[in-house]
Amino acid sequence: PLPWLSRQGLSRPGLTFGSLAPLYKITPDVIAAWSQILQAAPASRLVLKSAVLAKEDVREFALQAFAKHGVTAERLVLSGPAE
């Protein structure tokens, strides 16, 4: 496996969806849509990468938003800018 995938927890089997959109574009409707997609594909996960996700409080807000739709933190990889 590629080192980046392992560090992000993405080397396990299953489909990985991703978005590099600025977080302001991840609206409640988008979160609801991604949640439906993740629920329809049980082994899948979602990677969101945005500069503001470098902040812990922003990541926690995003996790809570997805949790309202039944998506657990284990299914999400929230990442700030590349190091």
PDB file of C-alpha atoms in Angstrom:
ATOM      1  CA  PRO A   1       0.000   0.000   0.000  1.00  0.00           C
ATOM      2  CA  LEU A   2       0.998   3.597  -0.527  1.00  0.00           C
ATOM      3  CA  PRO A   3       2.288   5.289   2.671  1.00  0.00           C
ATOM      4  CA  TRP A   4      -0.178   8.197   2.405  1.00  0.00           C
ATOM      5  CA  LEU A   5      -3.093   5.774   2.263  1.00  0.00           C
ATOM      6  CA  SER A   6      -1.901   3.938   5.344  1.00  0.00           C
ATOM      7  CA  ARG A   7      -1.403   7.158   7.337  1.00  0.00           C
ATOM      8  CA  GLN A   8      -4.937   8.258   6.474  1.00  0.00           C
ATOM      9  CA  GLY A   9      -6.425   4.851   7.291  1.00  0.00           C
ATOM     10  CA  LEU A  10      -7.383   4.284   3.664  1.00  0.00           C
ATOM     11  CA  SER A  11      -5.465   1.111   2.925  1.00  0.00           C
ATOM     12  CA  ARG A  12      -8.326  -1.140   4.065  1.00  0.00           C
ATOM     13  CA  PRO A  13     -10.693  -2.637   1.501  1.00  0.00           C
ATOM     14  CA  GLY A  14     -13.714  -0.683   0.373  1.00  0.00           C
ATOM     15  CA  LEU A  15     -14.606   2.296  -1.735  1.00  0.00           C
ATOM     16  CA  THR A  16     -13.245   5.715  -0.797  1.00  0.00           C
ATOM     17  CA  PHE A  17     -15.118   8.810  -1.926  1.00  0.00           C
ATOM     18  CA  GLY A  18     -13.493  12.212  -1.696  1.00  0.00           C
ATOM     19  CA  SER A  19     -14.029  15.923  -1.991  1.00  0.00           C
ATOM     20  CA  LEU A  20     -11.473  18.703  -2.175  1.00  0.00           C
ATOM     21  CA  ALA A  21     -14.151  21.403  -2.233  1.00  0.00           C
ATOM     22  CA  PRO A  22     -13.867  24.349   0.134  1.00  0.00           C
ATOM     23  CA  LEU A  23     -15.836  23.547   3.263  1.00  0.00           C
ATOM     24  CA  TYR A  24     -18.334  26.362   2.683  1.00  0.00           C
ATOM     25  CA  LYS A  25     -19.589  24.322  -0.277  1.00  0.00           C
ATOM     26  CA  ILE A  26     -20.323  21.342   1.986  1.00  0.00           C
ATOM     27  CA  THR A  27     -23.816  22.500   2.905  1.00  0.00           C
ATOM     28  CA  PRO A  28     -26.361  20.598   5.027  1.00  0.00           C
ATOM     29  CA  ASP A  29     -27.904  19.269   1.809  1.00  0.00           C
ATOM     30  CA  VAL A  30     -24.503  18.040   0.610  1.00  0.00           C
ATOM     31  CA  ILE A  31     -23.864  16.367   3.983  1.00  0.00           C
ATOM     32  CA  ALA A  32     -27.263  14.656   3.731  1.00  0.00           C
ATOM     33  CA  ALA A  33     -26.453  13.460   0.196  1.00  0.00           C
ATOM     34  CA  TRP A  34     -22.995  12.149   1.145  1.00  0.00           C
ATOM     35  CA  SER A  35     -24.556  10.421   4.152  1.00  0.00           C
ATOM     36  CA  GLN A  36     -27.061   8.628   1.930  1.00  0.00           C
ATOM     37  CA  ILE A  37     -24.266   7.539  -0.390  1.00  0.00           C
ATOM     38  CA  LEU A  38     -22.192   6.218   2.522  1.00  0.00           C
ATOM     39  CA  GLN A  39     -25.175   4.344   3.956  1.00  0.00           C
ATOM     40  CA  ALA A  40     -25.833   2.739   0.571  1.00  0.00           C
ATOM     41  CA  ALA A  41     -22.205   1.541   0.407  1.00  0.00           C
ATOM     42  CA  PRO A  42     -21.531   0.103   3.902  1.00  0.00           C
ATOM     43  CA  ALA A  43     -17.772  -0.497   3.508  1.00  0.00           C
ATOM     44  CA  SER A  44     -17.151   2.960   2.059  1.00  0.00           C
ATOM     45  CA  ARG A  45     -15.667   6.090   3.582  1.00  0.00           C
ATOM     46  CA  LEU A  46     -15.409   9.754   2.690  1.00  0.00           C
ATOM     47  CA  VAL A  47     -12.297  11.921   2.586  1.00  0.00           C
ATOM     48  CA  LEU A  48     -12.840  15.663   2.925  1.00  0.00           C
ATOM     49  CA  LYS A  49      -9.756  17.808   2.452  1.00  0.00           C
ATOM     50  CA  SER A  50      -9.965  21.537   3.035  1.00  0.00           C
ATOM     51  CA  ALA A  51      -7.688  24.120   4.632  1.00  0.00           C
ATOM     52  CA  VAL A  52     -10.156  24.908   7.433  1.00  0.00           C
ATOM     53  CA  LEU A  53     -10.226  21.247   8.453  1.00  0.00           C
ATOM     54  CA  ALA A  54      -6.793  21.808   9.982  1.00  0.00           C
ATOM     55  CA  LYS A  55      -8.720  23.272  12.944  1.00  0.00           C
ATOM     56  CA  GLU A  56      -9.955  20.783  15.545  1.00  0.00           C
ATOM     57  CA  ASP A  57     -13.206  22.667  16.217  1.00  0.00           C
ATOM     58  CA  VAL A  58     -14.076  22.660  12.507  1.00  0.00           C
ATOM     59  CA  ARG A  59     -13.382  18.923  12.253  1.00  0.00           C
ATOM     60  CA  GLU A  60     -15.585  18.319  15.311  1.00  0.00           C
ATOM     61  CA  PHE A  61     -18.377  20.397  13.764  1.00  0.00           C
ATOM     62  CA  ALA A  62     -18.175  18.336  10.564  1.00  0.00           C
ATOM     63  CA  LEU A  63     -18.187  15.057  12.491  1.00  0.00           C
ATOM     64  CA  GLN A  64     -21.290  16.142  14.398  1.00  0.00           C
ATOM     65  CA  ALA A  65     -23.030  17.183  11.184  1.00  0.00           C
ATOM     66  CA  PHE A  66     -22.474  13.736   9.673  1.00  0.00           C
ATOM     67  CA  ALA A  67     -23.372  11.985  12.934  1.00  0.00           C
ATOM     68  CA  LYS A  68     -26.848  13.546  12.722  1.00  0.00           C
ATOM     69  CA  HIS A  69     -27.278  11.440   9.591  1.00  0.00           C
ATOM     70  CA  GLY A  70     -25.921   8.243  11.137  1.00  0.00           C
ATOM     71  CA  VAL A  71     -22.393   8.449   9.726  1.00  0.00           C
ATOM     72  CA  THR A  72     -19.745   7.559  12.299  1.00  0.00           C
ATOM     73  CA  ALA A  73     -16.344   9.216  12.587  1.00  0.00           C
ATOM     74  CA  GLU A  74     -14.664   5.974  11.495  1.00  0.00           C
ATOM     75  CA  ARG A  75     -16.166   6.451   8.025  1.00  0.00           C
ATOM     76  CA  LEU A  76     -14.722   9.954   7.623  1.00  0.00           C
ATOM     77  CA  VAL A  77     -11.212  11.254   7.004  1.00  0.00           C
ATOM     78  CA  LEU A  78     -11.126  14.998   7.601  1.00  0.00           C
ATOM     79  CA  SER A  79      -7.862  16.546   6.559  1.00  0.00           C
ATOM     80  CA  GLY A  80      -6.357  20.001   6.315  1.00  0.00           C
ATOM     81  CA  PRO A  81      -3.760  21.085   3.766  1.00  0.00           C
ATOM     82  CA  ALA A  82      -0.898  18.782   2.824  1.00  0.00           C
ATOM     83  CA  GLU A  83       2.055  18.994   5.162  1.00  0.00           C
TER      84      GLU A  83
END
